[in-house]
XYZ file of C-alpha atoms in Angstrom:
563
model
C 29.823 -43.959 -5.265
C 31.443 -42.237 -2.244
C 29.602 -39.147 -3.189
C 26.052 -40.878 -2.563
C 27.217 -41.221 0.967
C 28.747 -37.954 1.541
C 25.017 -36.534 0.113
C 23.123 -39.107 2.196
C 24.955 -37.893 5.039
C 24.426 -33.870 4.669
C 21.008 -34.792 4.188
C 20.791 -36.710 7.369
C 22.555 -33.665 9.319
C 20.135 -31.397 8.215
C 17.021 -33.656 8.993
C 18.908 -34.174 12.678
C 18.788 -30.565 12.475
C 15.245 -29.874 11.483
C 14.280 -32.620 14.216
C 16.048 -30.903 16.938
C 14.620 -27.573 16.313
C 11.090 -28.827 15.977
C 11.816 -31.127 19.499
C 12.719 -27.684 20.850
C 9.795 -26.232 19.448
C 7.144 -28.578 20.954
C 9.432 -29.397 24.464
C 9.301 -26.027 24.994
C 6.242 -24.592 23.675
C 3.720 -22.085 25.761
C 0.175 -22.807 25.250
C -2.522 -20.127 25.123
C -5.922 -20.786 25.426
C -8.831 -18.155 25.140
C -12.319 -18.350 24.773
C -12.033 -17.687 21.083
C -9.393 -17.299 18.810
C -9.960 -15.635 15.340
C -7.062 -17.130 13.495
C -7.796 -15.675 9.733
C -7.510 -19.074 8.210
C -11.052 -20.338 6.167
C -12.458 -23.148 7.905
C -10.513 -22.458 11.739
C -14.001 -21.436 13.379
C -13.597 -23.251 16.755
C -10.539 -22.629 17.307
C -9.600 -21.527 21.373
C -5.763 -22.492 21.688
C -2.477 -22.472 20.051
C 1.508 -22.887 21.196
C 4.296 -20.712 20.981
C 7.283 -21.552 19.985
C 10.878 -21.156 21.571
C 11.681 -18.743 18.427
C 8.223 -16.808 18.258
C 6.319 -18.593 15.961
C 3.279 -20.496 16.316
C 3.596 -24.215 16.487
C 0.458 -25.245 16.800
C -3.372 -24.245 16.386
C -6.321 -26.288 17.836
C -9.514 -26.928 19.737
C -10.131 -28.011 22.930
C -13.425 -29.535 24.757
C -15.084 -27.355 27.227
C -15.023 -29.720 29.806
C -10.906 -29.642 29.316
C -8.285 -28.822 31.958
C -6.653 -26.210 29.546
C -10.400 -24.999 28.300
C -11.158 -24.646 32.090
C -7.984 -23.006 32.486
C -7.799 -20.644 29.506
C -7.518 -17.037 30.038
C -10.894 -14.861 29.472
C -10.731 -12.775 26.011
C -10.547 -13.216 22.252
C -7.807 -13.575 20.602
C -7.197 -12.347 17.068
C -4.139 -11.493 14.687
C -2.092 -8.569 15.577
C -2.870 -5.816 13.003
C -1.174 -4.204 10.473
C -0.654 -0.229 9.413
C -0.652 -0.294 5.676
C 1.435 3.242 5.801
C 2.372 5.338 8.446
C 5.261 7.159 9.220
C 7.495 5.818 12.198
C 9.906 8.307 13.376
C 6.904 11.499 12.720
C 4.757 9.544 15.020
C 7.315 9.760 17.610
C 8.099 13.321 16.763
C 4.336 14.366 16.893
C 3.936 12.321 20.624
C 6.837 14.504 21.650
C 5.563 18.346 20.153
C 2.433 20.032 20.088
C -0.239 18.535 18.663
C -2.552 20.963 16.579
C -5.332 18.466 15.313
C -8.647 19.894 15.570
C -7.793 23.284 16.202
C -10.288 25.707 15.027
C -8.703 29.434 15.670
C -5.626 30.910 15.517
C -6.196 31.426 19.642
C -6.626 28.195 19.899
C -3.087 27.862 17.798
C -1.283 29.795 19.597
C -2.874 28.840 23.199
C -1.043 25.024 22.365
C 2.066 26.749 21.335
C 2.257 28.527 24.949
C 1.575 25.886 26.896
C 3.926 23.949 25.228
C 6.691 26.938 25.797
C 6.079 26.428 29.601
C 6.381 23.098 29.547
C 9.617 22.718 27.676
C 12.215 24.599 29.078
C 14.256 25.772 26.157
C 11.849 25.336 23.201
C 12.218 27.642 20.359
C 15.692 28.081 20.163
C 17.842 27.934 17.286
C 19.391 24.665 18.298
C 15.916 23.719 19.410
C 12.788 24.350 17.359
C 9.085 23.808 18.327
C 8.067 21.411 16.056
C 4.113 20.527 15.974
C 1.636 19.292 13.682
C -2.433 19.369 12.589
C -3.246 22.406 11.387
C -5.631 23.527 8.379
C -6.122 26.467 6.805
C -10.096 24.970 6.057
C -10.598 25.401 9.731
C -8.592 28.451 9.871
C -10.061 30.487 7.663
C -7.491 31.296 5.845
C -4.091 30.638 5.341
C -1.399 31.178 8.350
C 1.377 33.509 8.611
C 4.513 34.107 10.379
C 2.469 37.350 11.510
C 0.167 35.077 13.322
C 2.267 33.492 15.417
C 3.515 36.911 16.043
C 0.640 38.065 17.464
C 1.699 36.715 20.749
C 4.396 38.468 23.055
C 5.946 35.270 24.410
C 6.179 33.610 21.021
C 7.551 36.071 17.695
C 11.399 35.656 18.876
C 10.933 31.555 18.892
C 11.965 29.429 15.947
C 8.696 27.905 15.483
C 7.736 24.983 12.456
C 4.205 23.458 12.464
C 2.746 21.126 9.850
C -0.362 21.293 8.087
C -2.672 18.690 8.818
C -1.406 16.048 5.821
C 2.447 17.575 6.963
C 2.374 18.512 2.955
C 2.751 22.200 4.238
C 4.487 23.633 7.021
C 4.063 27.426 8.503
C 6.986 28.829 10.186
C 7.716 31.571 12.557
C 9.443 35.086 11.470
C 12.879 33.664 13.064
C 12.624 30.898 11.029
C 12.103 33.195 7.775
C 14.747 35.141 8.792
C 17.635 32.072 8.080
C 16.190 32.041 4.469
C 17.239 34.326 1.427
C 14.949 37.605 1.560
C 13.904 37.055 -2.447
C 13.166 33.308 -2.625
C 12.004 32.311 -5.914
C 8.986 30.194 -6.632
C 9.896 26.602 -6.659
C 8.163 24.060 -9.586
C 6.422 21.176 -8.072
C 5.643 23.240 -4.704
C 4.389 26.370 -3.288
C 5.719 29.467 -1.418
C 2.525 30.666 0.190
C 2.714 34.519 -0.278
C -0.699 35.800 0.319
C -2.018 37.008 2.907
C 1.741 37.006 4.470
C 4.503 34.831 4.210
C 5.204 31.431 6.476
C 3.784 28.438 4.669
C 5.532 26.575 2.518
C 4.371 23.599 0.521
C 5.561 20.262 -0.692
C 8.789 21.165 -2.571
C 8.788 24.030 -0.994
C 9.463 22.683 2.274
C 13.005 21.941 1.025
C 14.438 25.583 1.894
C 12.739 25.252 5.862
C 13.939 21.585 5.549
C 17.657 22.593 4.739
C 17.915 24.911 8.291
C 16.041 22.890 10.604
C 18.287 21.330 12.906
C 17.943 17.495 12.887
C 17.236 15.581 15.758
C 20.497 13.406 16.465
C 20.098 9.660 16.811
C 19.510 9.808 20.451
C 16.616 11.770 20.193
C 15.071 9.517 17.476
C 15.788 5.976 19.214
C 13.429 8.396 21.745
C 10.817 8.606 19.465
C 10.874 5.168 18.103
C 10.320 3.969 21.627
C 7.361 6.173 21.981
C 5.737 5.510 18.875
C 6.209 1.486 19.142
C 4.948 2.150 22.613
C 1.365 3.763 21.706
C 1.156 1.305 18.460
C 1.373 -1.450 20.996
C -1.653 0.053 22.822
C -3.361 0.667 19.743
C -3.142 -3.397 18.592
C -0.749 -2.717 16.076
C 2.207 -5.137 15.916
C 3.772 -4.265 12.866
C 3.416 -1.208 10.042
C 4.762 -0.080 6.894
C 7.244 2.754 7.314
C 6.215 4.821 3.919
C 9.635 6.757 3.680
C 12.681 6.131 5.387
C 16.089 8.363 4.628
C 19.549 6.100 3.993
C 20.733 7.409 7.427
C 17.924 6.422 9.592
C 17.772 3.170 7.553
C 21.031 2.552 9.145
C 19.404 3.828 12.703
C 16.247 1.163 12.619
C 19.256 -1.601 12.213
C 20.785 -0.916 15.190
C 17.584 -0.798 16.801
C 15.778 -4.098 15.823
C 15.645 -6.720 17.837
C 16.404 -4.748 20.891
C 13.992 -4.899 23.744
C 12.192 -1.351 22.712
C 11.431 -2.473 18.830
C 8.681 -4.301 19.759
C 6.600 -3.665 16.141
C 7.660 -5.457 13.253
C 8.678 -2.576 10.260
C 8.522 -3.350 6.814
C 10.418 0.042 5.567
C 10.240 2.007 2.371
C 13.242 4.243 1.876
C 13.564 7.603 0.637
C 15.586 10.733 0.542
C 15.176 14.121 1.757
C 15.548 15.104 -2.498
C 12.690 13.026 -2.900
C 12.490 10.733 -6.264
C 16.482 10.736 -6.463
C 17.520 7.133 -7.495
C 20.469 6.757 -5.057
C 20.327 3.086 -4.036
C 23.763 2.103 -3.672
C 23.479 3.638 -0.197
C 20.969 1.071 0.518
C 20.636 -2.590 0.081
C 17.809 -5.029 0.796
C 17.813 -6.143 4.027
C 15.695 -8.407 5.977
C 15.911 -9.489 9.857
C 16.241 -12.950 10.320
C 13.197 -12.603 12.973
C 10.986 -10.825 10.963
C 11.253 -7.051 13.023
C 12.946 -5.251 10.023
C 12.311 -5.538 6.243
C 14.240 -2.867 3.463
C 13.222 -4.144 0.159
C 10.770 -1.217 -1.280
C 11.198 2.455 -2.096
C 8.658 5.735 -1.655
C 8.624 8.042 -5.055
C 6.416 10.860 -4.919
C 4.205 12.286 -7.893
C 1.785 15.176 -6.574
C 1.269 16.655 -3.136
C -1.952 16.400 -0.952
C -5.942 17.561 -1.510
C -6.223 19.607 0.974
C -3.487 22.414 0.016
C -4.478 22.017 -3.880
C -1.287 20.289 -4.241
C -2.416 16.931 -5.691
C -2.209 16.853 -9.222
C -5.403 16.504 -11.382
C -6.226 16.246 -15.217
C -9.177 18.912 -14.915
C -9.052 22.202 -12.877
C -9.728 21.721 -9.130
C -13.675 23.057 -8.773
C -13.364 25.861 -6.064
C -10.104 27.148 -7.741
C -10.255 27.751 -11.360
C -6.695 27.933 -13.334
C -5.476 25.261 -10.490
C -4.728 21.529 -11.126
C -2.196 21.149 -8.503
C 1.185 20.461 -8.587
C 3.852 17.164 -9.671
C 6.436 16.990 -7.714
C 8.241 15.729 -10.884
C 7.469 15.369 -13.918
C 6.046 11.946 -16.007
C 8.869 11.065 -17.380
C 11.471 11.106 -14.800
C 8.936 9.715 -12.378
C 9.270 6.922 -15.157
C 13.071 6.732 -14.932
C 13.443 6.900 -10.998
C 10.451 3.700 -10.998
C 12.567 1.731 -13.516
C 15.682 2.384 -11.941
C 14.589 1.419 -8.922
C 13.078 -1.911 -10.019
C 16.003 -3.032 -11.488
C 17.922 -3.101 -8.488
C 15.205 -5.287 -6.756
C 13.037 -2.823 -5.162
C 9.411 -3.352 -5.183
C 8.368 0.318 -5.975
C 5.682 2.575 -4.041
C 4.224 5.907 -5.338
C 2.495 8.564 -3.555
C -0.248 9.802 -6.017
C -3.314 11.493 -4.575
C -4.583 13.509 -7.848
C -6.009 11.518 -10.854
C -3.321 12.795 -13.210
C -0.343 11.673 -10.318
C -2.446 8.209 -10.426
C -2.534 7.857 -14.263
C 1.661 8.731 -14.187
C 2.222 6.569 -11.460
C 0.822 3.870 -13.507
C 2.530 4.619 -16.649
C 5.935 4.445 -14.378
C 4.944 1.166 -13.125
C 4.058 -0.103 -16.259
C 7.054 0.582 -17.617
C 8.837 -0.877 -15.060
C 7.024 -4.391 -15.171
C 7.664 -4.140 -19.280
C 11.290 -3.888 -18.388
C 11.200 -6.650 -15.825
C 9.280 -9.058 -17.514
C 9.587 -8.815 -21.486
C 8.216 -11.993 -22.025
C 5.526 -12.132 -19.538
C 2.179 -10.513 -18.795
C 1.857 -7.543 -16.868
C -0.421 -9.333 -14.650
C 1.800 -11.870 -14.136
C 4.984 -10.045 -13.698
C 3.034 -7.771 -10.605
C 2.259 -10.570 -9.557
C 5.579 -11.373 -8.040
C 6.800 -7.717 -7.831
C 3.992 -5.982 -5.607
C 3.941 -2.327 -6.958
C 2.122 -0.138 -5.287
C 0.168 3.384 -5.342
C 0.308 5.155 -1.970
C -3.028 6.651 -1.485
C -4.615 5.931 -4.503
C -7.235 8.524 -3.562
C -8.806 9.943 -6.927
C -8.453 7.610 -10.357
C -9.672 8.204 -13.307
C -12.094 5.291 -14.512
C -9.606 4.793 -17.497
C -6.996 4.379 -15.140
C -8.908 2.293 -12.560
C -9.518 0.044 -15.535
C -5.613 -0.559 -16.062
C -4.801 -1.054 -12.498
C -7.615 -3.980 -11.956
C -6.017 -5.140 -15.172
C -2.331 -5.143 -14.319
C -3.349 -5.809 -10.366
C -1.371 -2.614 -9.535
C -2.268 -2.528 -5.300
C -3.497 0.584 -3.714
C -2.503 1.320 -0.658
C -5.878 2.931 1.063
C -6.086 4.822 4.583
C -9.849 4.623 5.373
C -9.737 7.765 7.514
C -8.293 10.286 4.735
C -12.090 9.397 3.059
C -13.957 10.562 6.240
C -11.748 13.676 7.125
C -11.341 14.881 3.347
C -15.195 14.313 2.889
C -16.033 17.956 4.432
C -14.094 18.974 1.377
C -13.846 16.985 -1.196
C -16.393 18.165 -3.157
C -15.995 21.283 -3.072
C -12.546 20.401 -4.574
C -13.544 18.023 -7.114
C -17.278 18.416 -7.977
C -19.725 16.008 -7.429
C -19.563 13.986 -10.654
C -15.224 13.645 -10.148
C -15.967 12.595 -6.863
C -18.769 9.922 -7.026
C -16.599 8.481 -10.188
C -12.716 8.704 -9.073
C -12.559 9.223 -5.623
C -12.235 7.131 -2.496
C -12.440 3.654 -3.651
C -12.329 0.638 -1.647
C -14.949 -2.303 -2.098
C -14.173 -1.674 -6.056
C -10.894 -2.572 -5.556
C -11.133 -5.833 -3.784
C -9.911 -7.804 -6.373
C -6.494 -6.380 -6.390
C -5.323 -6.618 -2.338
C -6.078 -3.303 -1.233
C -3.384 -2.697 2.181
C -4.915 -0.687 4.648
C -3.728 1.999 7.299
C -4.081 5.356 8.782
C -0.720 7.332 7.548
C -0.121 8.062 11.138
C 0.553 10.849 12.112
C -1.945 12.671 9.653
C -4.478 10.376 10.910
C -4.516 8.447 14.357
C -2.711 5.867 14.641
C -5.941 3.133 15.685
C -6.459 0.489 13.409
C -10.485 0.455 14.688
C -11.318 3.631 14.101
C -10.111 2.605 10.483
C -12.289 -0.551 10.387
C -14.989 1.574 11.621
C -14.592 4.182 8.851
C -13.738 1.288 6.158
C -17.003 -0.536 7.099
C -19.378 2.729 7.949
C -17.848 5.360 5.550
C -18.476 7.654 8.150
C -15.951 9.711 10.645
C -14.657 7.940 13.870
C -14.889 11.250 15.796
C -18.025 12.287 15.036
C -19.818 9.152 13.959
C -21.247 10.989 10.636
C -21.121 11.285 7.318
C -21.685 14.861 5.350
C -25.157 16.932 5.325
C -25.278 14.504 1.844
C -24.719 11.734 3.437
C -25.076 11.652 6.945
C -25.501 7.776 6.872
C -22.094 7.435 5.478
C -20.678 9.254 2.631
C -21.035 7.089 -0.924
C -21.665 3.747 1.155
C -21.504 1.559 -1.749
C -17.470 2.049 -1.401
C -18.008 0.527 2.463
C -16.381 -2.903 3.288
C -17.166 -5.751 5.370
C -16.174 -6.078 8.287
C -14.435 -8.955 7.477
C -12.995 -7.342 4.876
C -11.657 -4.777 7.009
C -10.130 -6.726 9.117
C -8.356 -8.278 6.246
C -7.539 -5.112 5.298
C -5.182 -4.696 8.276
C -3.944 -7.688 8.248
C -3.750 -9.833 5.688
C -3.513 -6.627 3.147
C -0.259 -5.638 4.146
C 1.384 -8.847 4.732
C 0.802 -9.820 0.920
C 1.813 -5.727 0.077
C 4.867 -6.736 2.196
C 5.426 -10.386 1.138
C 4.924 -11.607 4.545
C 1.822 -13.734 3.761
C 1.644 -17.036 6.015
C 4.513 -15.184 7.949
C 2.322 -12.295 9.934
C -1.817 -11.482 9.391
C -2.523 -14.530 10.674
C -2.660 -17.106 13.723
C -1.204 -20.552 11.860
C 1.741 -22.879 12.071
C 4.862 -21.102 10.892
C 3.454 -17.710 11.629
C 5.201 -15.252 13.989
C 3.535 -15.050 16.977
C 2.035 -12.041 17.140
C -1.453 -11.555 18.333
C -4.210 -8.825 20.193
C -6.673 -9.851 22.852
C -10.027 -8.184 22.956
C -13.023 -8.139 25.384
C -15.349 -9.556 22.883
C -14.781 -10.733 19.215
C -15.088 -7.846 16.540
C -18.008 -9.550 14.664
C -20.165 -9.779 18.461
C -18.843 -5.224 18.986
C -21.617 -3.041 18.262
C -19.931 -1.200 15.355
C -20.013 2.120 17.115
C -17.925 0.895 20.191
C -14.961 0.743 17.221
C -14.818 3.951 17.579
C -12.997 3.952 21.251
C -12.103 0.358 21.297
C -9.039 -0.850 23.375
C -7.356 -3.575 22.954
C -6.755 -6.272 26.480
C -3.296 -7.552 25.271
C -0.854 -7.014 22.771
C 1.672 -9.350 21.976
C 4.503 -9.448 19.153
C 6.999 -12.766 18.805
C 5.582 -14.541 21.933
C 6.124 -11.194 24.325
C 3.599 -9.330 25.873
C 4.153 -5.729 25.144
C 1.198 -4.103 26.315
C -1.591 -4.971 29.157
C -4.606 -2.587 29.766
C -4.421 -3.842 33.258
């Protein structure tokens, strides 16, 4: 019977453990106290206090009287959960902070006017070793396509090695120097576009693989730069952790070195890729996950079809303003098939990019095939269930196909603001009837744990102005809908705002399989949490639009103050 003893006394060890941490917990705790606290929880409506932990977690969450020394005491604001970006893109944000930023641009002037004064400012930009990089264009507000011709045009800028992306950074438009380090009879590349009319200098999706191949890559200095600047802004934005949608092996390896040093102060739950995007190379990554929650590599980013906006997302029927044209795949069903099961089966819960209704309707055959491989025996339903497979923008489904994901609870992974930018075009793309049926969904998806988030940097990186377009359908700049709808364009897609919120929060921590873990203000919960001037449900819903946050905090640190 020795053995009963030897068991009784590991299991009395690890109790003495437990009890030790948990005395640590509560000798040491911090208690904050505000004069509200959303926590997320059902039923937590009075809640105005909570502890921190020694490890950053939350070890309590309660109500005080008014008439109480810590209610008397409590520091003025609201507290709420930190939010969440759904899909973004970590290392681009910090790259677009740090080059010249071309959103809203309406002429080529205007272009070239940002490229100048960005010349001056950098001493040294637009060199061989050292491009001018930028992003935000569109031919839509353009006119036309750009050329290398364009950027030309002025004196101080045709020697420069210039590469600016295209609003949705699906296309990028280079200068003549850059053209000049490619072959002088490149061929026309399936599953992308060489841009040949009215000049050369934009390349798109595939395409981008021959500018790609020259640029010369930031070194790891330079991005532990931008990481620090992006985390810094998402801080001041309210956002304490995102989803990095596409992460190469390398810089994989970079983010590891990085978390849980003083700068990585947003938690990153990271889906890797490779520059030959849909390869199925995982050996050179494994699953990883940081003990303290600031790092998670357990998912991977395929790509079916490029973007709306350049006619590169991939539809069954001909887009409307361009007959003969249904966009490209970046690869075709079947291997989009292969790289999805091949991915699963080493563990990886598997994300695709699909904008077009035919990408869509592939991207769910590949994940159906997947969970069929996975689970034999079980129901699809089921099977997802556990595995979380997503579809990265999820933008235009065909009711067929919207039918199957609700069935097989396949999540989509929305970005509220690509609605009410692509709205000045979208119909002219799709038609009316495409549109009002496929496109754009969010309160019809409800029932299968939508993740929201902005795909920063296409779309700014604050998580309000996406509650404010989730909840009003209409743009955060402008605070409009279309001539159609200038109310808010198809409202009956418009959430809650609680739903909203949820979206940002408690969306991506069950896309992420963090639920109970981040989202929300509970015991066992990191500690990460925003403070706001007023609660959200109390904010006119036009102050959204240029809301800022009081306090951020991530793990029981403050990392941003307005004051």
């Amino acid at each position: 019977m020795a053995w009963l003893y030897t068991v009784a006394t590991i299991i009395g060890l690890g109790s003495l453990v437990r009890f030790r941490q948990d005395a640590a917990d509560y000798l040491f705790a911090e208690t904050h106290c505000y004069q509200a606290v959303r926590t997320n929880v059902l039923g937590d409506r009075d809640v105005n206090c909570f502890s921190v932990s020694s490890t950053g977690t939350f070890s309590m969450v309660f109500t005080v009287d008014a008439g109480s020394k810590l209610a008397e005491t409590a520091h003025s604001g609201y507290a709420m959960p930190g939010l969440w970006d759904g899909h973004g893109h970590l290392l681009q944000y910090g790259e677009f902070l740090n080059s010249v930023d071309l959103f809203g641009s309406k002429t080529m002037d205007d272009i070239r006017d940002r490229v100048h004064s960005y010349v001056d400012e950098h001493p040294g930009a637009g060199t061989a070793d050292e491009w001018v990089r930028g992003v935000g264009w569109d031919q839509m507000a353009l006119g036309a396509m750009p050329t290398a011709a364009d950027l030309a045009a002025d004196e101080k800028l045709k020697d420069l090695y210039i590469m600016l992306d295209r609003v949705d950074v699906h296309c990028t438009w280079v200068s003549q120097a850059v053209l000049d380090l490619l072959p002088e009879d490149l061929p026309d590349v399936p599953g992308g576009e060489i841009v040949r009319n009215p000049g050369m200098g934009v390349f798109c999706d595939n395409a981008m693989a021959a500018v790609l191949a020259v640029w010369p890559k930031p070194d790891n200095k330079k991005k532990a730069a931008y990481v620090k600047s992006a985390m810094k802004q998402l801080n001041q934005n309210g956002l304490v952790g995102m989803h990095d949608a596409g992460v190469s092996a390398g810089n994989l390896d970079l983010y590891k070195e990085l978390a849980g040093t003083e700068d990585w102060t947003v938690r990153v739950y990271a889906m890797a890729e490779y520059y030959d995007r849909n390869a199925f190379c995982p050996n050179p990554v494994e699953r990883f996950n940081d003990e303290n929650g600031f790092l998670s590599i357990q998912s991977v980013k395929l790509f079916a079809d490029g973007a709306l906006g350049s006619w590169g997302s991939a539809l069954i029927d001909d887009y409307a303003d361009r007959p003969g044209l249904s966009g490209s795949l970046l690869v075709n069903a079947s291997e989009l098939t292969y790289r999805a099961v091949s991915w699963a089966s080493k563990g990886f819960q598997v994300n695709i990019h699909a904008i077009g209704d035919l990408a869509n309707r592939y991207a769910i055959d590949a994940h159906t095939a997947a969970l069929r491989l996975l689970c034999p025996c079980e129901s699809l339903a089921d099977c997802q269930a556990r595995h979380r497979f997503r579809i990265e923008h999820a933008q235009i489904i065909h009711q067929d196909d919207q039918a199957r994901m609700h069935a097989v609870g396949i999540i989509p992974s929305i970005q509220p603001t690509h609605a009410t930018s692509d709205m000045a075009y979208a119909e002219q793309r799709l038609g009316k009837e495409r549109t009002a049926k496929e496109a754009y969904r969010m309160r019809s998806v409800l029932d299968i744990n939508p993740i929201l988030g902005s795909d920063f940097p296409v779309e700014p990186s604050d998580p309000f102005q996406g509650i404010y377009a989730a909840v009003t359908r209409r743009s955060p700049h402008t605070g409009r809908g279309t001539d159609d709808f200038p109310d808010g364009w198809y409202p009956e897609e418009a959430l809650t705002l609680d739903q909203a919120i949820r979206g940002f929060t408690e969306g991506p921590a069950y896309g992420g399989f963090t639920e109970g873990k981040t989202g929300v203000i509970a015991p066992g919960a990191y500690a990460d949490w925003i403070v706001l001037d007023k609660p959200l449900d109390e904010t006119d819903i036009e102050e959204l639009r240029s809301l800022k946050v009081r306090e951020t905090w991530v793990g029981g640190r403050k990392v941003y103050s307005r004051d």
